[in-house]
Amino acid sequence: MTLQRKPKVIDVARLSGVSTATVSRVLNDPAVVSEATREAVLAAVKQTGYRVNRAARSLRTNTSRTILALVPNLSNPFFSNILSGLERELSAADYSLLITDSGDAKLTADHIQRYVAAGQADGLIILDGGVDLQQLEVVQSAAPTVPIVFACEWVEGFKGASVRADNAGGIRMLVDHLWQLGHRKFGHVSGPDTNVLSHYRQRAFEQHVVDLGGELRPEWILPGDFSIAAGKHAAAQVINMPEKPTAWICASDQIAFGLIAGLTEAGVRVPADVSVTGFDNIEMTEVFNPPLTTIHQHRNKMGNEAARRLLAQLHDYETEVNTPTVMPVYLVERQSTGPVSKKVEMCSP
Amino acid sequence: MTLQRKPKVIDVARLSGVSTATVSRVLNDPAVVSEATREAVLAAVKQTGYRVNRAARSLRTNTSRTILALVPNLSNPFFSNILSGLERELSAADYSLLITDSGDAKLTADHIQRYVAAGQADGLIILDGGVDLQQLEVVQSAAPTVPIVFACEWVEGFKGASVRADNAGGIRMLVDHLWQLGHRKFGHVSGPDTNVLSHYRQRAFEQHVVDLGGELRPEWILPGDFSIAAGKHAAAQVINMPEKPTAWICASDQIAFGLIAGLTEAGVRVPADVSVTGFDNIEMTEVFNPPLTTIHQHRNKMGNEAARRLLAQLHDYETEVNTPTVMPVYLVERQSTGPVSKKVEMCSP
DNA sequence: CAAGGCCGTGTAATCGATTACATATCCTCC
DNA sequence: GGAGGATATGTAATCGATTACACGGCCTTG
């Protein structure tokens, strides 16, 4: 219990009467050491309170046991959910999680290299679909042994692993749900047009409405950016439309909140006059008035899965590196959707 | 452009015709090197694309330039906001941010030591007020040179820095606001009773209502846990109260959402029949129906400030280590509060 | 002009763990 | 009984940067 300097392998070795090599072996590859020695060493480890010095280990093995997550905006709860899943899985495998927030700035190869080339990270998890493909390829060719896995978002054309939600499937579920309620005229408020999720959701929307034989008009597709403000802005436009869809599929829950708030303010009732759906099933959807029909995705599990795929690549037992993992999503029916109403047209001011 | 093995100091040294010592000096303490040499070395650094190997540096200097953040629940957007502020400040100072999620498990000295004793972190930012004081003290005495800063939450009795919001001040603003609207009978839905923020908010509530001469009854203080569910549960109790407060101050926005949802469902109108306030000003407060009167705190800035205080301690220029930094908060008036209504009693079923 | 100081730089030890290679012991089987 | 193999352990080199110490040159000053 005397507080000395930090114990090192040599201290453990002396105490247990073996060499440093043996101590190291007990810690890294116990099977090669005889049981008696192993126990003696472990006892000495416990007694001294020894912990390997990560810097020394990293230097020698050229490995950091650390994964870097690149997040476009840490404040965004979506990302933190994924991070949470990541962290659990990584720490269980004795890996640490380093996080950097690319912030407003576009992520550059240089920024990533600050970590990778310095040997600070053995692998990368990228939550930011806005990275430039060329920059990514620079990183890949400079550090070919450092695996990269995309989680949630991804970059089209990137050669490597990704874990994503079934965005198209989710949209189809929503359209089907509304279709069954009798809706035939659909509108969409989209996400930011630089975002890959926006594209997938919008494309699936258009495709599926057409496939079902519903009515689809270009002016019923409004641009947005996943935010509440975008939803409010869309509401202002909707109100002035001469002819309106009876159902709006929004690219995010937040857009739906804004849209509903704006419509409600203008006297349009949801779902009596018009149905609205979200995407993501954030916590608030349940308590919003009306509770929002939306798509739920397990962001935590996406984090887990991304971590698993990364570790698999690190340990060379991943076979299908380039195949994306598509995680299932679920329809959550609440009260923002209802049977189509005949009097929608009359609600225009 | 030929892709070789990673360049090292020795490569830079050779290219610029100096010794490794000089290269290192240019990088770490440029002032001691003559201008001509410095420029030559920097040119060679650029040409080779050299980056210091962090592991080697860490090993030699016994320093990691990495800060560990201990988060009780990464999924919680509050924490991620603080992390965001932290990350910006740290990365500007060329520090990296390592994150661990204590999860459901209570944080132990052992868990922290996994990082600290291994030399993975030079300092700690703790966002979890639920750590055991004794465990903390174990860490402090085992690693007296590793500074610890609490952000947002904190542990009573801990000797060290903390950065917090003015929780009591925020509650007083809310009570004052309601008082001016004519309210005299106040209720409170509290946070988890293990949480230091809950205590501060509840105590400030009781104190200030008494100071103003309002009515305070023990049965008007309901236990909760910051969640929507807690608010809903509180609503069920409120509805059956023979005599009710005219205003409810909730320990979090989420509680307020749940409470309002529950009350609305039971036919109680907010704010016509009863006023309700939240705490935190999360994004949804604005679009909730009715928009929530609440207290705003700059979580990002708390992160910044915590990082600054930590760096100050690391670089030995912090003077008042034990004084908490209390960040100001702001009242945001929206539509969940209104003048006291005389007919509240009649709304009981 | 010699002594002393300062400045800029180089040499080589050092941080703490891992691991290639060498060695020692014991067993098996012809 | 000895060759050969398997098993367990030790010795010492190594990872890449930092830095104590030493050194040489130049300037100042009595």
Coordinates of N, CA, C and O in Angstrom, one line a residue, chain A residues 62-212:
Chain A
N62 N 3.3 -1.3 -32.5 CA 2.8 -0.4 -33.6 C 1.3 -0.6 -33.7 O 0.8 -0.7 -34.8
T63 N 0.7 -0.5 -32.6 CA -0.7 -0.7 -32.5 C -1.2 0.1 -31.3 O -0.6 0.2 -30.3
S64 N -2.4 0.7 -31.4 CA -2.8 1.6 -30.3 C -4.0 1.0 -29.5 O -4.4 1.6 -28.5
R65 N -4.7 0.0 -30.0 CA -5.9 -0.5 -29.4 C -6.9 0.7 -29.2 O -7.6 0.7 -28.2
T66 N -6.9 1.6 -30.1 CA -7.8 2.7 -30.1 C -8.5 2.9 -31.4 O -7.8 2.8 -32.4
I67 N -9.7 3.2 -31.4 CA -10.5 3.5 -32.6 C -10.9 5.0 -32.6 O -11.3 5.5 -31.6
L68 N -10.8 5.6 -33.7 CA -11.2 7.0 -33.8 C -12.6 7.1 -34.5 O -12.8 6.5 -35.6
A69 N -13.5 7.8 -33.8 CA -14.8 8.1 -34.5 C -14.8 9.5 -35.0 O -14.4 10.4 -34.2
L70 N -15.2 9.6 -36.2 CA -15.3 11.0 -36.8 C -16.7 11.4 -36.9 O -17.5 10.7 -37.6
V71 N -17.1 12.4 -36.1 CA -18.5 12.8 -36.0 C -18.7 14.2 -36.5 O -17.9 15.0 -36.3
P72 N -19.7 14.3 -37.4 CA -19.8 15.7 -37.9 C -20.3 16.7 -36.9 O -20.0 17.9 -37.0
N73 N -21.1 16.2 -35.9 CA -21.6 17.1 -34.9 C -22.0 16.4 -33.7 O -23.1 15.8 -33.6
L74 N -21.1 16.4 -32.7 CA -21.3 15.7 -31.5 C -22.6 16.1 -30.8 O -23.2 15.3 -30.1
S75 N -23.1 17.3 -31.0 CA -24.3 17.7 -30.3 C -25.5 17.0 -30.7 O -26.5 17.0 -30.0
N76 N -25.5 16.4 -31.9 CA -26.6 15.8 -32.4 C -26.9 14.4 -31.8 O -26.0 13.5 -31.8
P77 N -28.0 14.3 -31.1 CA -28.3 13.1 -30.4 C -28.2 11.8 -31.2 O -27.9 10.7 -30.7
F78 N -28.5 11.9 -32.5 CA -28.4 10.7 -33.3 C -27.0 10.1 -33.2 O -26.8 8.9 -33.1
F79 N -26.1 11.0 -33.4 CA -24.7 10.5 -33.4 C -24.3 9.9 -32.1 O -23.6 8.9 -32.0
S80 N -24.7 10.6 -31.0 CA -24.3 10.1 -29.7 C -24.9 8.8 -29.4 O -24.3 8.0 -28.7
N81 N -26.1 8.5 -30.0 CA -26.6 7.1 -29.8 C -25.7 6.1 -30.4 O -25.5 5.0 -29.9
I82 N -25.3 6.4 -31.6 CA -24.4 5.4 -32.3 C -23.1 5.3 -31.5 O -22.6 4.2 -31.3
L83 N -22.6 6.4 -31.1 CA -21.3 6.4 -30.3 C -21.5 5.5 -29.1 O -20.6 4.7 -28.7
S84 N -22.6 5.6 -28.5 CA -22.9 4.8 -27.3 C -22.8 3.3 -27.6 O -22.1 2.6 -26.9
G85 N -23.4 2.9 -28.7 CA -23.3 1.5 -29.1 C -21.8 1.1 -29.5 O -21.4 0.0 -29.1
L86 N -21.2 2.0 -30.1 CA -19.7 1.8 -30.4 C -18.9 1.6 -29.2 O -18.1 0.6 -29.1
E87 N -19.1 2.5 -28.3 CA -18.2 2.5 -27.1 C -18.4 1.2 -26.3 O -17.4 0.6 -25.9
R88 N -19.6 0.7 -26.2 CA -19.9 -0.5 -25.4 C -19.1 -1.7 -26.1 O -18.4 -2.5 -25.4
E89 N -19.2 -1.8 -27.4 CA -18.6 -2.9 -28.1 C -17.1 -2.8 -28.0 O -16.4 -3.8 -27.8
L90 N -16.6 -1.7 -28.2 CA -15.2 -1.5 -28.3 C -14.5 -1.7 -26.9 O -13.5 -2.4 -26.8
S91 N -15.2 -1.2 -25.9 CA -14.5 -1.3 -24.6 C -14.6 -2.8 -24.1 O -13.7 -3.2 -23.4
A92 N -15.6 -3.5 -24.5 CA -15.7 -4.9 -24.2 C -14.5 -5.6 -24.8 O -14.0 -6.6 -24.3
A93 N -14.0 -5.2 -26.0 CA -12.9 -5.8 -26.7 C -11.6 -5.1 -26.2 O -10.6 -5.3 -26.9
D94 N -11.6 -4.4 -25.2 CA -10.5 -3.7 -24.7 C -9.9 -2.7 -25.7 O -8.7 -2.5 -25.7
Y95 N -10.7 -2.1 -26.4 CA -10.3 -1.0 -27.3 C -10.9 0.3 -26.7 O -11.9 0.3 -26.0
S96 N -10.1 1.4 -26.9 CA -10.6 2.7 -26.5 C -11.2 3.5 -27.6 O -10.9 3.3 -28.8
L97 N -12.0 4.4 -27.3 CA -12.7 5.2 -28.3 C -12.3 6.7 -28.2 O -12.4 7.4 -27.2
L98 N -11.7 7.1 -29.3 CA -11.2 8.5 -29.4 C -12.3 9.2 -30.3 O -12.7 8.6 -31.3
I99 N -12.6 10.4 -30.0 CA -13.7 11.1 -30.8 C -13.2 12.4 -31.3 O -12.6 13.2 -30.6
T100 N -13.5 12.7 -32.5 CA -13.2 14.0 -33.0 C -14.4 14.5 -33.8 O -15.1 13.8 -34.4
D101 N -14.7 15.8 -33.6 CA -15.9 16.4 -34.1 C -15.4 17.3 -35.3 O -14.7 18.2 -35.2
S102 N -15.9 16.9 -36.5 CA -15.4 17.6 -37.7 C -16.0 19.0 -37.7 O -15.5 19.9 -38.3
G103 N -17.1 19.1 -37.0 CA -17.7 20.5 -36.9 C -18.2 21.0 -38.2 O -18.6 20.2 -39.1
D104 N -18.2 22.3 -38.4 CA -18.7 22.9 -39.6 C -17.7 22.5 -40.8 O -18.1 22.4 -41.9
A105 N -16.4 22.4 -40.4 CA -15.5 22.2 -41.5 C -15.6 20.8 -42.1 O -16.0 19.8 -41.5
K106 N -15.4 20.8 -43.4 CA -15.4 19.5 -44.1 C -14.2 18.7 -43.7 O -13.1 19.2 -43.6
L107 N -14.4 17.4 -43.5 CA -13.3 16.6 -43.0 C -12.3 16.4 -44.1 O -12.6 16.0 -45.2
T108 N -11.0 16.6 -43.8 CA -10.0 16.4 -44.8 C -9.1 15.3 -44.4 O -9.0 14.9 -43.3
A109 N -8.4 14.8 -45.4 CA -7.4 13.7 -45.2 C -6.4 14.2 -44.2 O -6.0 13.4 -43.3
D110 N -6.1 15.4 -44.2 CA -5.1 15.9 -43.3 C -5.5 15.8 -41.8 O -4.8 15.4 -41.0
H111 N -6.8 16.2 -41.6 CA -7.3 16.1 -40.3 C -7.3 14.6 -39.8 O -7.0 14.4 -38.6
I112 N -7.7 13.7 -40.6 CA -7.7 12.3 -40.3 C -6.3 11.8 -40.0 O -6.0 11.1 -39.1
Q113 N -5.4 12.2 -40.9 CA -4.0 11.8 -40.8 C -3.4 12.2 -39.4 O -2.5 11.6 -38.9
R114 N -3.8 13.3 -38.9 CA -3.3 13.8 -37.7 C -3.4 12.7 -36.6 O -2.5 12.6 -35.7
Y115 N -4.4 11.9 -36.7 CA -4.6 10.8 -35.8 C -3.9 9.5 -36.3 O -3.2 8.8 -35.6
V116 N -4.2 9.2 -37.6 CA -3.8 7.9 -38.1 C -2.3 7.8 -38.3 O -1.7 6.9 -37.9
A117 N -1.8 8.8 -39.0 CA -0.3 8.8 -39.2 C 0.5 8.9 -38.0 O 1.6 8.4 -37.9
A118 N -0.1 9.5 -36.9 CA 0.6 9.6 -35.7 C 0.5 8.3 -34.9 O 1.0 8.2 -33.8
G119 N -0.2 7.3 -35.4 CA -0.4 6.0 -34.8 C -1.3 6.1 -33.6 O -1.3 5.2 -32.7
Q120 N -2.2 7.0 -33.6 CA -3.1 7.1 -32.5 C -4.3 6.2 -32.6 O -5.1 6.0 -31.7
A121 N -4.6 5.8 -33.8 CA -5.8 5.0 -34.0 C -5.5 3.8 -35.0 O -4.8 3.9 -35.9
D122 N -6.1 2.7 -34.6 CA -5.9 1.5 -35.4 C -7.0 1.3 -36.5 O -6.9 0.5 -37.4
G123 N -8.1 2.1 -36.3 CA -9.2 2.0 -37.2 C -10.1 3.2 -37.1 O -10.0 4.0 -36.2
L124 N -10.9 3.4 -38.1 CA -11.8 4.6 -38.2 C -13.2 4.2 -38.3 O -13.6 3.3 -39.1
I125 N -14.1 4.9 -37.5 CA -15.5 4.8 -37.7 C -16.0 6.2 -38.1 O -15.7 7.1 -37.4
I126 N -16.6 6.2 -39.3 CA -17.0 7.6 -39.8 C -18.5 7.7 -39.8 O -19.2 6.9 -40.3
L127 N -19.0 8.7 -39.1 CA -20.4 8.9 -39.0 C -20.9 10.0 -40.0 O -22.0 10.4 -40.0
D128 N -19.9 10.5 -40.7 CA -20.2 11.7 -41.5 C -20.1 11.3 -43.0 O -19.1 11.0 -43.6
G129 N -21.3 11.3 -43.6 CA -21.4 11.0 -45.0 C -21.0 12.1 -45.9 O -20.9 12.0 -47.1
G130 N -20.6 13.2 -45.3 CA -20.2 14.4 -46.1 C -18.7 14.5 -46.5 O -18.2 15.5 -47.0
V131 N -18.0 13.4 -46.1 CA -16.5 13.4 -46.4 C -16.3 13.3 -47.9 O -17.1 12.6 -48.6
D132 N -15.3 13.9 -48.4 CA -15.0 13.8 -49.8 C -14.4 12.5 -50.1 O -13.5 12.0 -49.4
L133 N -14.9 11.9 -51.2 CA -14.4 10.5 -51.5 C -12.9 10.5 -51.8 O -12.2 9.6 -51.4
Q134 N -12.4 11.5 -52.5 CA -11.0 11.6 -52.8 C -10.1 11.7 -51.5 O -9.1 11.0 -51.4
Q135 N -10.6 12.5 -50.6 CA -9.9 12.6 -49.3 C -9.8 11.3 -48.6 O -8.7 10.9 -48.1
L136 N -10.9 10.6 -48.7 CA -10.9 9.2 -48.1 C -9.9 8.3 -48.7 O -9.2 7.5 -48.0
E137 N -9.8 8.4 -50.0 CA -9.0 7.5 -50.8 C -7.5 7.8 -50.5 O -6.6 6.9 -50.4
V138 N -7.2 9.1 -50.2 CA -5.9 9.5 -49.8 C -5.5 8.8 -48.5 O -4.5 8.2 -48.4
V139 N -6.5 8.8 -47.6 CA -6.2 8.2 -46.3 C -6.0 6.7 -46.5 O -5.1 6.1 -45.9
Q140 N -6.9 6.1 -47.2 CA -6.8 4.7 -47.4 C -5.5 4.2 -48.1 O -4.9 3.2 -47.7
S141 N -5.0 5.0 -49.0 CA -3.8 4.6 -49.7 C -2.6 4.9 -48.8 O -1.6 4.2 -48.9
A142 N -2.7 5.9 -48.0 CA -1.6 6.3 -47.1 C -1.5 5.3 -46.0 O -0.4 5.0 -45.4
A143 N -2.6 4.7 -45.6 CA -2.6 3.8 -44.4 C -3.5 2.6 -44.7 O -4.6 2.5 -44.2
P144 N -3.0 1.8 -45.6 CA -3.9 0.7 -46.2 C -4.3 -0.3 -45.1 O -5.2 -1.1 -45.3
T145 N -3.5 -0.3 -44.0 CA -3.9 -1.3 -43.0 C -4.9 -0.8 -42.0 O -5.3 -1.6 -41.1
V146 N -5.3 0.4 -42.1 CA -6.2 1.0 -41.1 C -7.7 0.9 -41.7 O -8.0 1.6 -42.6
P147 N -8.5 0.0 -41.1 CA -9.8 -0.2 -41.7 C -10.7 1.0 -41.4 O -10.6 1.6 -40.4
I148 N -11.6 1.2 -42.3 CA -12.6 2.3 -42.2 C -14.0 1.7 -42.3 O -14.3 0.9 -43.2
V149 N -14.8 2.0 -41.3 CA -16.2 1.5 -41.4 C -17.1 2.8 -41.3 O -17.0 3.6 -40.3
F150 N -18.1 2.9 -42.2 CA -19.1 3.9 -42.0 C -20.3 3.4 -41.2 O -20.6 2.3 -41.3
A151 N -20.8 4.3 -40.4 CA -22.0 3.9 -39.6 C -23.0 5.0 -39.8 O -22.8 6.2 -39.7
C152 N -24.2 4.5 -40.1 CA -25.4 5.3 -40.3 C -25.4 6.1 -41.7 O -26.1 5.8 -42.5
E153 N -24.4 7.0 -41.8 CA -24.3 7.6 -43.1 C -23.1 6.9 -43.9 O -22.4 6.1 -43.3
W154 N -22.9 7.3 -45.1 CA -21.8 6.7 -45.9 C -21.5 7.5 -47.1 O -22.3 8.5 -47.4
V155 N -20.5 7.2 -47.8 CA -20.1 7.9 -49.0 C -20.3 7.0 -50.2 O -19.7 5.9 -50.2
E156 N -21.0 7.4 -51.2 CA -21.2 6.6 -52.4 C -19.9 6.4 -53.1 O -19.1 7.4 -53.3
G157 N -19.6 5.2 -53.5 CA -18.4 5.0 -54.2 C -17.2 4.5 -53.4 O -16.2 4.1 -53.8
F158 N -17.4 4.7 -52.1 CA -16.3 4.3 -51.1 C -16.2 2.7 -51.1 O -17.2 2.0 -51.0
K159 N -14.9 2.3 -51.2 CA -14.7 0.9 -51.2 C -14.4 0.5 -49.7 O -13.3 0.7 -49.2
G160 N -15.4 -0.1 -49.1 CA -15.1 -0.5 -47.7 C -16.5 -0.7 -47.0 O -17.5 -0.6 -47.6
A161 N -16.4 -1.0 -45.7 CA -17.6 -1.5 -45.0 C -18.5 -0.3 -44.6 O -18.0 0.8 -44.4
S162 N -19.7 -0.6 -44.5 CA -20.7 0.4 -43.9 C -21.8 -0.3 -43.2 O -22.2 -1.5 -43.6
V163 N -22.4 0.3 -42.3 CA -23.5 -0.2 -41.5 C -24.6 0.9 -41.6 O -24.3 2.0 -41.3
R164 N -25.8 0.5 -42.1 CA -26.8 1.5 -42.4 C -28.2 1.0 -42.0 O -28.4 -0.2 -41.9
A165 N -29.1 1.9 -41.8 CA -30.5 1.5 -41.6 C -31.1 1.2 -43.0 O -30.6 1.7 -44.0
D166 N -32.2 0.5 -42.9 CA -32.9 0.3 -44.2 C -33.8 1.5 -44.5 O -35.0 1.4 -44.3
N167 N -33.1 2.5 -45.0 CA -33.8 3.8 -45.2 C -35.0 3.6 -46.2 O -36.1 4.1 -46.0
A168 N -34.7 2.9 -47.3 CA -35.7 2.8 -48.3 C -36.9 1.9 -47.8 O -38.0 2.3 -48.0
G169 N -36.5 0.9 -47.1 CA -37.6 0.0 -46.5 C -38.5 0.8 -45.6 O -39.7 0.6 -45.6
G170 N -37.9 1.6 -44.8 CA -38.6 2.4 -43.8 C -39.6 3.3 -44.5 O -40.8 3.4 -44.2
I171 N -39.1 4.0 -45.6 CA -40.0 4.9 -46.3 C -41.2 4.1 -47.0 O -42.3 4.5 -46.9
R172 N -40.8 2.9 -47.5 CA -41.9 2.1 -48.1 C -42.9 1.7 -47.1 O -44.1 1.7 -47.3
M173 N -42.5 1.4 -45.8 CA -43.4 1.0 -44.8 C -44.4 2.2 -44.5 O -45.6 2.0 -44.3
L174 N -43.9 3.4 -44.5 CA -44.7 4.5 -44.3 C -45.7 4.7 -45.4 O -46.9 5.0 -45.1
V175 N -45.2 4.6 -46.6 CA -46.1 4.8 -47.8 C -47.2 3.8 -47.7 O -48.4 4.0 -47.9
D176 N -46.8 2.5 -47.5 CA -47.8 1.4 -47.4 C -48.8 1.7 -46.3 O -50.0 1.5 -46.6
H177 N -48.3 2.1 -45.2 CA -49.3 2.4 -44.1 C -50.3 3.4 -44.5 O -51.5 3.3 -44.3
L178 N -49.8 4.5 -45.1 CA -50.7 5.6 -45.5 C -51.7 5.1 -46.7 O -52.8 5.5 -46.7
W179 N -51.1 4.3 -47.5 CA -51.9 3.8 -48.6 C -53.1 3.0 -48.1 O -54.2 3.2 -48.6
Q180 N -52.8 2.2 -47.1 CA -53.9 1.4 -46.5 C -54.9 2.3 -45.9 O -56.1 1.9 -45.7
L181 N -54.5 3.5 -45.4 CA -55.5 4.4 -44.8 C -56.3 5.2 -45.9 O -57.1 6.0 -45.6
G182 N -55.9 4.8 -47.2 CA -56.7 5.5 -48.2 C -56.0 6.6 -49.0 O -56.6 7.2 -49.9
H183 N -54.8 7.0 -48.5 CA -54.2 8.1 -49.1 C -53.6 7.7 -50.5 O -53.2 6.6 -50.8
R184 N -53.7 8.7 -51.4 CA -53.2 8.5 -52.8 C -52.4 9.6 -53.3 O -51.7 9.6 -54.3
K185 N -52.5 10.7 -52.5 CA -51.7 11.9 -52.9 C -50.6 12.2 -51.8 O -51.0 12.6 -50.7
F186 N -49.4 12.0 -52.2 CA -48.3 12.1 -51.2 C -47.3 13.2 -51.4 O -47.0 13.5 -52.5
G187 N -47.0 13.8 -50.3 CA -45.9 14.9 -50.4 C -44.7 14.4 -49.6 O -44.8 13.5 -48.7
H188 N -43.6 15.0 -49.8 CA -42.4 14.7 -49.1 C -41.6 15.9 -48.8 O -41.4 16.8 -49.6
V189 N -41.2 16.0 -47.5 CA -40.2 17.1 -47.1 C -38.9 16.4 -46.9 O -38.7 15.6 -46.1
S190 N -38.0 16.8 -47.7 CA -36.7 16.1 -47.8 C -35.7 16.6 -46.8 O -35.8 17.7 -46.2
G191 N -34.6 15.8 -46.7 CA -33.4 16.3 -45.9 C -32.5 17.1 -46.7 O -32.8 17.5 -47.9
P192 N -31.4 17.5 -46.2 CA -30.4 18.3 -46.9 C -30.0 17.6 -48.2 O -29.7 16.4 -48.2
D193 N -29.8 18.3 -49.3 CA -29.6 17.6 -50.5 C -28.1 17.1 -50.7 O -27.8 16.5 -51.6
T194 N -27.3 17.5 -49.7 CA -25.9 17.0 -49.7 C -25.9 15.7 -49.0 O -24.8 15.0 -48.9
N195 N -27.0 15.2 -48.4 CA -26.9 14.1 -47.5 C -27.4 12.8 -48.1 O -28.4 12.8 -48.8
V196 N -26.6 11.8 -48.0 CA -26.9 10.5 -48.6 C -28.2 9.9 -48.1 O -29.0 9.3 -48.9
L197 N -28.6 10.1 -46.9 CA -29.8 9.6 -46.3 C -31.0 10.3 -47.0 O -32.0 9.6 -47.3
S198 N -30.9 11.6 -47.2 CA -31.9 12.3 -47.9 C -32.2 11.7 -49.2 O -33.4 11.5 -49.6
H199 N -31.1 11.4 -49.9 CA -31.3 10.9 -51.3 C -32.0 9.6 -51.3 O -33.0 9.4 -52.0
Y200 N -31.5 8.7 -50.4 CA -32.2 7.4 -50.4 C -33.6 7.4 -50.0 O -34.4 6.7 -50.5
R201 N -33.9 8.3 -49.0 CA -35.3 8.4 -48.6 C -36.2 9.0 -49.7 O -37.3 8.5 -49.9
Q202 N -35.7 10.0 -50.3 CA -36.5 10.7 -51.3 C -36.7 9.7 -52.5 O -37.8 9.6 -53.0
R203 N -35.6 9.1 -52.9 CA -35.7 8.2 -54.1 C -36.7 7.1 -53.8 O -37.6 6.7 -54.6
A204 N -36.6 6.5 -52.6 CA -37.5 5.4 -52.2 C -38.9 5.9 -52.2 O -39.9 5.2 -52.6
F205 N -39.1 7.1 -51.7 CA -40.5 7.7 -51.7 C -41.0 7.8 -53.1 O -42.1 7.3 -53.4
E206 N -40.3 8.4 -54.0 CA -40.8 8.6 -55.3 C -41.1 7.2 -56.0 O -42.1 7.0 -56.6
Q207 N -40.1 6.3 -55.9 CA -40.2 5.0 -56.5 C -41.5 4.3 -56.0 O -42.2 3.8 -56.8
H208 N -41.6 4.3 -54.7 CA -42.7 3.5 -54.1 C -44.1 4.1 -54.4 O -45.0 3.3 -54.7
V209 N -44.2 5.4 -54.3 CA -45.5 6.0 -54.7 C -45.8 5.7 -56.1 O -47.0 5.3 -56.4
V210 N -44.9 5.8 -57.0 CA -45.1 5.4 -58.4 C -45.5 4.0 -58.5 O -46.5 3.6 -59.2
D211 N -44.7 3.1 -57.9 CA -45.0 1.7 -58.0 C -46.4 1.3 -57.5 O -47.1 0.5 -58.1
L212 N -46.9 2.0 -56.5 CA -48.2 1.7 -56.0 C -49.3 2.4 -56.9 O -50.5 2.1 -56.8

